[in-house]
Amino acid sequence: MSRKAPVRKPIPVKSHRGALPPLTPAQQAVVDAARQLPQFTDPLDVEVALSAAVAPAREEDVWPGVVANAVAVPSRRSLALLRAVTVLVPGVEAGVEADKLGDQGEPAWREAIDRLVVGECWVVDLRAEEGHQTLLCTYSYGDDVHAGLYLVDDNLGGVVKNAFITKDVATARTMLDAYGAVEEIAADEAHRRLAEAYGKVDGGPGLGIDPDVYVVELLVARRIRLAQRS
């Protein structure tokens, strides 16, 4: 008489994702952008990627849902996303949650991203003649330097009209020289002006603001906070 082999019942696997509300399109865009974070080695790439991902969602607080999703789906991507949110988004409890996922493997940029400091700043102030000022500020993670170049247009109520981040600091300085007489300005004062100008970007339609102003807004906000604390 043959004996039937015992049938093993599958062990049920709990789905963490099933307990979560569905992500909004804006939250999903941030989660999708996080896929590349573990592969990065440059902390600036991390900041730019997250800042660009959240740029279209200016009217939505995406972070509680994004953090909840990362916590519920442990992975290297989730850990990298939580580490990035910790430095870029104040007031969101991402750091404690990230520490709980440390066994997933820290991203290569983990230590460098915390070393950001604000460097020298310069201004070409043509508000009296042409109605605008241009600010150039340098930043660094240790020896790795980059710069932000910002055009503030008083003809549009003092809004920041153009902004871009570059690692080619020499070219950015050459561009600034072409605008007029360059003066050094204290970093806290430069970023006070920048904070005021960024506070006006929602002043209404038709301002002619370059889309890059929104793309880099999250990372610029971090630099404003740093400059005003130092």
CSV table of N, CA and C in Angstrom, one decimal, residues 79-214:
chain,number,residue,atom,x,y,z
A,79,LEU,N,15.3,52.6,3.0
A,79,LEU,CA,16.3,53.2,3.9
A,79,LEU,C,16.9,54.5,3.3
A,80,ALA,N,17.3,54.4,2.1
A,80,ALA,CA,17.9,55.6,1.4
A,80,ALA,C,16.9,56.7,1.4
A,81,LEU,N,15.6,56.4,1.1
A,81,LEU,CA,14.6,57.5,1.0
A,81,LEU,C,14.4,58.1,2.4
A,82,LEU,N,14.4,57.3,3.4
A,82,LEU,CA,14.2,57.9,4.8
A,82,LEU,C,15.4,58.7,5.2
A,83,ARG,N,16.6,58.3,4.8
A,83,ARG,CA,17.8,59.1,5.1
A,83,ARG,C,17.8,60.4,4.4
A,84,ALA,N,17.3,60.4,3.2
A,84,ALA,CA,17.3,61.7,2.4
A,84,ALA,C,16.2,62.6,3.0
A,85,VAL,N,15.0,62.0,3.3
A,85,VAL,CA,14.0,62.9,3.9
A,85,VAL,C,14.4,63.5,5.2
A,86,THR,N,15.2,62.7,6.0
A,86,THR,CA,15.6,63.2,7.3
A,86,THR,C,16.4,64.5,7.2
A,87,VAL,N,17.2,64.7,6.2
A,87,VAL,CA,18.0,65.9,6.0
A,87,VAL,C,17.3,67.0,5.3
A,88,LEU,N,16.4,66.6,4.4
A,88,LEU,CA,15.7,67.6,3.5
A,88,LEU,C,14.4,68.1,4.0
A,89,VAL,N,13.8,67.4,4.9
A,89,VAL,CA,12.4,67.7,5.3
A,89,VAL,C,12.3,67.8,6.8
A,90,PRO,N,12.5,69.0,7.4
A,90,PRO,CA,12.4,69.1,8.8
A,90,PRO,C,11.0,68.8,9.4
A,91,GLY,N,10.9,68.3,10.6
A,91,GLY,CA,9.6,68.1,11.2
A,91,GLY,C,9.0,66.8,10.8
A,92,VAL,N,9.6,66.0,9.9
A,92,VAL,CA,9.1,64.7,9.6
A,92,VAL,C,9.9,63.6,10.3
A,93,GLU,N,9.3,62.7,11.0
A,93,GLU,CA,10.0,61.7,11.8
A,93,GLU,C,10.5,60.6,11.0
A,94,ALA,N,11.5,60.9,10.1
A,94,ALA,CA,12.0,59.9,9.2
A,94,ALA,C,13.3,59.3,9.8
A,95,GLY,N,14.1,60.0,10.6
A,95,GLY,CA,15.4,59.6,11.1
A,95,GLY,C,15.2,58.4,12.0
A,96,VAL,N,14.3,58.4,12.9
A,96,VAL,CA,14.1,57.3,13.8
A,96,VAL,C,13.7,56.0,13.1
A,97,GLU,N,12.8,56.2,12.1
A,97,GLU,CA,12.4,55.1,11.3
A,97,GLU,C,13.5,54.5,10.4
A,98,ALA,N,14.4,55.4,10.0
A,98,ALA,CA,15.5,55.0,9.2
A,98,ALA,C,16.5,54.1,10.0
A,99,ASP,N,16.7,54.5,11.3
A,99,ASP,CA,17.5,53.7,12.1
A,99,ASP,C,17.1,52.3,12.3
A,100,LYS,N,15.8,52.1,12.2
A,100,LYS,CA,15.2,50.7,12.4
A,100,LYS,C,15.5,49.9,11.2
A,101,LEU,N,15.8,50.5,10.1
A,101,LEU,CA,16.1,49.7,8.8
A,101,LEU,C,17.6,49.6,8.5
A,102,GLY,N,18.4,49.9,9.5
A,102,GLY,CA,19.9,49.9,9.3
A,102,GLY,C,20.4,48.7,8.8
A,103,ASP,N,19.8,47.5,9.0
A,103,ASP,CA,20.3,46.3,8.5
A,103,ASP,C,20.1,46.1,7.0
A,104,GLN,N,19.4,47.0,6.4
A,104,GLN,CA,19.2,46.9,4.9
A,104,GLN,C,20.5,47.4,4.2
A,105,GLY,N,21.4,48.0,4.8
A,105,GLY,CA,22.6,48.5,4.1
A,105,GLY,C,22.6,50.0,3.8
A,106,GLU,N,23.4,50.8,4.5
A,106,GLU,CA,23.4,52.2,4.3
A,106,GLU,C,23.8,52.6,2.9
A,107,PRO,N,23.2,53.7,2.4
A,107,PRO,CA,23.7,54.2,1.1
A,107,PRO,C,25.1,54.8,1.2
A,108,ALA,N,25.8,54.8,0.1
A,108,ALA,CA,27.2,55.2,0.1
A,108,ALA,C,27.3,56.7,0.5
A,109,TRP,N,26.3,57.5,0.3
A,109,TRP,CA,26.3,58.9,0.6
A,109,TRP,C,25.9,59.2,2.0
A,110,ARG,N,25.6,58.2,2.8
A,110,ARG,CA,25.0,58.4,4.1
A,110,ARG,C,25.7,59.5,4.9
A,111,GLU,N,27.0,59.3,5.1
A,111,GLU,CA,27.8,60.3,5.9
A,111,GLU,C,28.0,61.6,5.3
A,112,ALA,N,28.3,61.6,4.0
A,112,ALA,CA,28.6,62.8,3.3
A,112,ALA,C,27.4,63.8,3.3
A,113,ILE,N,26.2,63.3,3.2
A,113,ILE,CA,25.1,64.3,3.0
A,113,ILE,C,24.9,65.1,4.3
A,114,ASP,N,25.3,64.6,5.4
A,114,ASP,CA,25.2,65.3,6.7
A,114,ASP,C,26.3,66.4,6.9
A,115,ARG,N,27.3,66.4,6.0
A,115,ARG,CA,28.4,67.3,6.1
A,115,ARG,C,28.2,68.6,5.4
A,116,LEU,N,27.0,68.8,4.9
A,116,LEU,CA,26.8,70.1,4.1
A,116,LEU,C,27.1,71.3,4.9
A,117,VAL,N,27.8,72.2,4.3
A,117,VAL,CA,28.0,73.6,4.9
A,117,VAL,C,27.9,74.6,3.8
A,118,VAL,N,27.5,75.8,4.3
A,118,VAL,CA,27.4,77.0,3.4
A,118,VAL,C,28.7,77.7,3.3
A,119,GLY,N,29.2,78.1,2.1
A,119,GLY,CA,30.4,78.8,2.0
A,119,GLY,C,30.2,80.2,1.7
A,120,GLU,N,31.0,80.7,0.7
A,120,GLU,CA,31.0,82.2,0.4
A,120,GLU,C,29.8,82.5,-0.5
A,121,CYS,N,29.4,83.8,-0.4
A,121,CYS,CA,28.3,84.3,-1.2
A,121,CYS,C,28.7,85.6,-1.8
A,122,TRP,N,28.2,85.9,-3.0
A,122,TRP,CA,28.4,87.2,-3.7
A,122,TRP,C,27.1,87.6,-4.3
A,123,VAL,N,27.0,88.9,-4.6
A,123,VAL,CA,25.8,89.5,-5.1
A,123,VAL,C,26.2,90.6,-6.2
A,124,VAL,N,25.4,90.6,-7.2
A,124,VAL,CA,25.4,91.7,-8.2
A,124,VAL,C,24.0,92.4,-8.0
A,125,ASP,N,24.0,93.6,-7.3
A,125,ASP,CA,22.8,94.2,-6.9
A,125,ASP,C,22.4,95.3,-7.9
A,126,LEU,N,21.5,95.1,-8.8
A,126,LEU,CA,21.1,96.1,-9.8
A,126,LEU,C,19.7,96.5,-9.6
A,127,ARG,N,19.2,96.4,-8.4
A,127,ARG,CA,17.8,96.8,-8.1
A,127,ARG,C,17.5,98.2,-8.4
A,128,ALA,N,18.4,99.1,-8.1
A,128,ALA,CA,18.2,100.5,-8.4
A,128,ALA,C,18.2,100.9,-9.9
A,129,GLU,N,19.0,100.2,-10.7
A,129,GLU,CA,19.1,100.5,-12.1
A,129,GLU,C,18.1,99.6,-13.0
A,130,GLU,N,18.2,98.3,-12.8
A,130,GLU,CA,17.5,97.4,-13.6
A,130,GLU,C,16.4,96.6,-12.9
A,131,GLY,N,16.3,96.7,-11.6
A,131,GLY,CA,15.3,96.0,-10.9
A,131,GLY,C,15.5,94.6,-10.6
A,132,HIS,N,16.8,94.1,-10.5
A,132,HIS,CA,17.0,92.8,-10.1
A,132,HIS,C,18.3,92.6,-9.4
A,133,GLN,N,18.5,91.5,-8.7
A,133,GLN,CA,19.8,91.2,-8.1
A,133,GLN,C,20.1,89.7,-8.3
A,134,THR,N,21.3,89.4,-8.4
A,134,THR,CA,21.8,88.0,-8.7
A,134,THR,C,22.7,87.6,-7.6
A,135,LEU,N,22.3,86.5,-6.9
A,135,LEU,CA,23.1,85.9,-5.8
A,135,LEU,C,23.8,84.6,-6.3
A,136,LEU,N,25.0,84.5,-5.8
A,136,LEU,CA,25.8,83.3,-6.0
A,136,LEU,C,26.3,82.8,-4.7
A,137,CYS,N,26.0,81.6,-4.3
A,137,CYS,CA,26.4,81.0,-3.0
A,137,CYS,C,27.0,79.7,-3.3
A,138,THR,N,28.1,79.4,-2.5
A,138,THR,CA,28.8,78.1,-2.6
A,138,THR,C,28.4,77.3,-1.4
A,139,TYR,N,28.5,76.0,-1.6
A,139,TYR,CA,28.2,75.0,-0.6
A,139,TYR,C,29.1,73.8,-0.8
A,140,SER,N,29.3,73.0,0.3
A,140,SER,CA,30.2,71.9,0.1
A,140,SER,C,29.9,70.8,1.1
A,141,TYR,N,30.2,69.6,0.6
A,141,TYR,CA,30.2,68.4,1.5
A,141,TYR,C,31.7,68.0,1.6
A,142,GLY,N,32.3,68.6,2.6
A,142,GLY,CA,33.8,68.4,2.7
A,142,GLY,C,34.5,69.1,1.6
A,143,ASP,N,35.3,68.4,0.8
A,143,ASP,CA,36.0,69.1,-0.3
A,143,ASP,C,35.2,69.2,-1.6
A,144,ASP,N,34.0,68.6,-1.6
A,144,ASP,CA,33.2,68.6,-2.8
A,144,ASP,C,32.3,69.8,-2.9
A,145,VAL,N,32.6,70.8,-3.7
A,145,VAL,CA,31.9,72.1,-3.7
A,145,VAL,C,31.0,72.2,-4.9
A,146,HIS,N,29.8,72.9,-4.6
A,146,HIS,CA,28.9,73.2,-5.7
A,146,HIS,C,28.4,74.6,-5.4
A,147,ALA,N,27.6,75.1,-6.3
A,147,ALA,CA,27.1,76.5,-6.1
A,147,ALA,C,25.6,76.6,-6.6
A,148,GLY,N,25.0,77.6,-6.0
A,148,GLY,CA,23.6,78.0,-6.5
A,148,GLY,C,23.7,79.4,-7.0
A,149,LEU,N,23.1,79.6,-8.2
A,149,LEU,CA,23.0,80.9,-8.8
A,149,LEU,C,21.5,81.3,-8.9
A,150,TYR,N,21.1,82.5,-8.3
A,150,TYR,CA,19.7,82.8,-8.2
A,150,TYR,C,19.5,84.3,-8.7
A,151,LEU,N,18.5,84.5,-9.5
A,151,LEU,CA,18.1,85.8,-10.0
A,151,LEU,C,16.8,86.2,-9.3
A,152,VAL,N,16.9,87.3,-8.5
A,152,VAL,CA,15.7,87.8,-7.8
A,152,VAL,C,15.2,89.1,-8.6
A,153,ASP,N,14.0,89.1,-9.0
A,153,ASP,CA,13.5,90.1,-9.9
A,153,ASP,C,12.5,91.1,-9.2
A,154,ASP,N,13.0,92.2,-8.9
A,154,ASP,CA,12.1,93.2,-8.2
A,154,ASP,C,11.0,93.7,-9.1
A,155,ASN,N,11.2,93.6,-10.4
A,155,ASN,CA,10.1,94.1,-11.3
A,155,ASN,C,8.9,93.1,-11.2
A,156,LEU,N,9.1,92.0,-10.6
A,156,LEU,CA,8.0,91.0,-10.4
A,156,LEU,C,7.7,90.9,-8.9
A,157,GLY,N,8.0,91.9,-8.2
A,157,GLY,CA,7.7,91.9,-6.7
A,157,GLY,C,8.7,91.3,-5.9
A,158,GLY,N,9.9,91.1,-6.4
A,158,GLY,CA,11.0,90.5,-5.6
A,158,GLY,C,11.0,89.0,-5.5
A,159,VAL,N,10.4,88.4,-6.5
A,159,VAL,CA,10.3,86.9,-6.6
A,159,VAL,C,11.6,86.3,-7.2
A,160,VAL,N,12.0,85.1,-6.8
A,160,VAL,CA,13.1,84.5,-7.4
A,160,VAL,C,12.7,83.9,-8.7
A,161,LYS,N,13.3,84.4,-9.8
A,161,LYS,CA,12.8,84.1,-11.2
A,161,LYS,C,13.6,83.0,-11.8
A,162,ASN,N,14.8,82.9,-11.5
A,162,ASN,CA,15.7,81.8,-12.0
A,162,ASN,C,16.6,81.3,-10.9
A,163,ALA,N,16.8,79.9,-10.9
A,163,ALA,CA,17.6,79.3,-9.9
A,163,ALA,C,18.2,78.0,-10.5
A,164,PHE,N,19.5,77.8,-10.3
A,164,PHE,CA,20.0,76.5,-10.7
A,164,PHE,C,21.2,76.2,-9.8
A,165,ILE,N,21.5,74.9,-9.7
A,165,ILE,CA,22.6,74.4,-8.9
A,165,ILE,C,23.6,73.7,-9.9
A,166,THR,N,24.9,74.0,-9.6
A,166,THR,CA,25.9,73.5,-10.5
A,166,THR,C,27.2,73.1,-9.7
A,167,LYS,N,27.9,72.2,-10.2
A,167,LYS,CA,29.2,71.8,-9.7
A,167,LYS,C,30.3,72.6,-10.4
A,168,ASP,N,30.0,73.3,-11.4
A,168,ASP,CA,31.0,74.1,-12.2
A,168,ASP,C,31.0,75.5,-11.6
A,169,VAL,N,31.6,75.6,-10.4
A,169,VAL,CA,31.6,76.9,-9.7
A,169,VAL,C,32.3,78.0,-10.4
A,170,ALA,N,33.4,77.6,-11.1
A,170,ALA,CA,34.1,78.7,-11.9
A,170,ALA,C,33.3,79.3,-13.0
A,171,THR,N,32.5,78.5,-13.7
A,171,THR,CA,31.7,79.0,-14.7
A,171,THR,C,30.6,79.9,-14.1
A,172,ALA,N,30.0,79.4,-13.0
A,172,ALA,CA,29.0,80.2,-12.3
A,172,ALA,C,29.5,81.6,-11.9
A,173,ARG,N,30.7,81.6,-11.4
A,173,ARG,CA,31.3,82.9,-11.0
A,173,ARG,C,31.6,83.8,-12.3
A,174,THR,N,32.0,83.2,-13.4
A,174,THR,CA,32.2,83.9,-14.6
A,174,THR,C,30.8,84.6,-15.1
A,175,MET,N,29.8,83.8,-15.0
A,175,MET,CA,28.4,84.3,-15.3
A,175,MET,C,28.1,85.5,-14.4
A,176,LEU,N,28.3,85.4,-13.1
A,176,LEU,CA,28.0,86.4,-12.2
A,176,LEU,C,28.8,87.7,-12.6
A,177,ASP,N,30.1,87.6,-12.9
A,177,ASP,CA,30.9,88.7,-13.3
A,177,ASP,C,30.3,89.4,-14.5
A,178,ALA,N,29.7,88.7,-15.4
A,178,ALA,CA,29.1,89.3,-16.6
A,178,ALA,C,27.9,90.2,-16.3
A,179,TYR,N,27.3,90.0,-15.1
A,179,TYR,CA,26.1,90.8,-14.8
A,179,TYR,C,26.4,92.2,-14.3
A,180,GLY,N,27.6,92.4,-13.8
A,180,GLY,CA,27.9,93.7,-13.2
A,180,GLY,C,28.9,93.6,-12.1
A,181,ALA,N,29.0,94.6,-11.3
A,181,ALA,CA,30.0,94.7,-10.2
A,181,ALA,C,29.6,93.7,-9.1
A,182,VAL,N,30.5,92.8,-8.8
A,182,VAL,CA,30.3,91.7,-7.8
A,182,VAL,C,30.8,92.2,-6.4
A,183,GLU,N,29.9,92.0,-5.4
A,183,GLU,CA,30.3,92.3,-4.0
A,183,GLU,C,30.1,91.1,-3.2
A,184,GLU,N,31.0,90.9,-2.2
A,184,GLU,CA,30.8,89.8,-1.3
A,184,GLU,C,29.6,90.1,-0.3
A,185,ILE,N,28.9,89.1,0.1
A,185,ILE,CA,27.8,89.3,1.0
A,185,ILE,C,27.8,88.2,2.0
A,186,ALA,N,27.4,88.5,3.2
A,186,ALA,CA,27.4,87.5,4.3
A,186,ALA,C,26.4,86.4,3.9
A,187,ALA,N,26.7,85.2,4.2
A,187,ALA,CA,25.9,84.1,3.9
A,187,ALA,C,24.5,84.2,4.5
A,188,ASP,N,24.4,84.6,5.7
A,188,ASP,CA,23.1,84.7,6.3
A,188,ASP,C,22.2,85.7,5.7
A,189,GLU,N,22.8,86.9,5.3
A,189,GLU,CA,22.1,87.9,4.6
A,189,GLU,C,21.7,87.5,3.2
A,190,ALA,N,22.6,86.8,2.5
A,190,ALA,CA,22.2,86.3,1.1
A,190,ALA,C,21.1,85.4,1.2
A,191,HIS,N,21.1,84.5,2.2
A,191,HIS,CA,20.0,83.5,2.3
A,191,HIS,C,18.7,84.1,2.9
A,192,ARG,N,18.8,85.2,3.6
A,192,ARG,CA,17.6,85.9,4.1
A,192,ARG,C,16.9,86.5,2.9
A,193,ARG,N,17.7,87.1,1.9
A,193,ARG,CA,17.1,87.6,0.7
A,193,ARG,C,16.5,86.5,-0.1
A,194,LEU,N,17.2,85.4,-0.2
A,194,LEU,CA,16.7,84.2,-1.0
A,194,LEU,C,15.4,83.7,-0.4
A,195,ALA,N,15.4,83.5,0.9
A,195,ALA,CA,14.2,83.0,1.6
A,195,ALA,C,13.0,83.9,1.3
A,196,GLU,N,13.2,85.2,1.4
A,196,GLU,CA,12.2,86.2,1.1
A,196,GLU,C,11.7,86.1,-0.4
A,197,ALA,N,12.6,85.9,-1.3
A,197,ALA,CA,12.3,85.8,-2.7
A,197,ALA,C,11.5,84.5,-3.0
A,198,TYR,N,12.0,83.4,-2.3
A,198,TYR,CA,11.3,82.1,-2.5
A,198,TYR,C,9.9,82.1,-1.9
A,199,GLY,N,9.7,82.9,-0.9
A,199,GLY,CA,8.4,83.1,-0.3
A,199,GLY,C,7.3,83.7,-1.1
A,200,LYS,N,7.8,84.3,-2.3
A,200,LYS,CA,6.9,85.0,-3.2
A,200,LYS,C,6.6,84.2,-4.5
A,201,VAL,N,7.1,83.0,-4.6
A,201,VAL,CA,6.9,82.3,-5.8
A,201,VAL,C,5.5,81.8,-6.1
A,202,ASP,N,4.6,81.8,-5.1
A,202,ASP,CA,3.2,81.5,-5.2
A,202,ASP,C,2.4,82.8,-5.3
A,203,GLY,N,3.0,83.8,-5.8
A,203,GLY,CA,2.2,85.1,-5.8
A,203,GLY,C,1.2,85.2,-6.9
A,204,GLY,N,1.1,84.2,-7.7
A,204,GLY,CA,0.0,84.3,-8.7
A,204,GLY,C,0.6,83.9,-10.1
A,205,PRO,N,-0.3,83.6,-11.1
A,205,PRO,CA,0.1,83.2,-12.4
A,205,PRO,C,0.7,84.3,-13.2
A,206,GLY,N,1.5,84.0,-14.2
A,206,GLY,CA,2.0,85.0,-15.1
A,206,GLY,C,3.3,85.6,-14.6
A,207,LEU,N,3.9,85.1,-13.6
A,207,LEU,CA,5.1,85.7,-13.1
A,207,LEU,C,6.4,85.4,-14.0
A,208,GLY,N,6.3,84.4,-14.9
A,208,GLY,CA,7.4,84.0,-15.7
A,208,GLY,C,8.5,83.4,-15.0
A,209,ILE,N,8.2,82.6,-13.9
A,209,ILE,CA,9.2,81.9,-13.1
A,209,ILE,C,9.7,80.7,-13.9
A,210,ASP,N,11.0,80.5,-13.9
A,210,ASP,CA,11.6,79.4,-14.6
A,210,ASP,C,11.2,78.1,-13.8
A,211,PRO,N,10.9,77.0,-14.5
A,211,PRO,CA,10.5,75.8,-13.7
A,211,PRO,C,11.6,75.3,-12.8
A,212,ASP,N,12.9,75.6,-13.1
A,212,ASP,CA,14.0,75.1,-12.2
A,212,ASP,C,13.9,75.7,-10.8
A,213,VAL,N,13.2,76.8,-10.7
A,213,VAL,CA,13.0,77.4,-9.4
A,213,VAL,C,12.3,76.4,-8.5
A,214,TYR,N,11.3,75.7,-9.0
A,214,TYR,CA,10.6,74.7,-8.2
A,214,TYR,C,11.4,73.4,-8.1
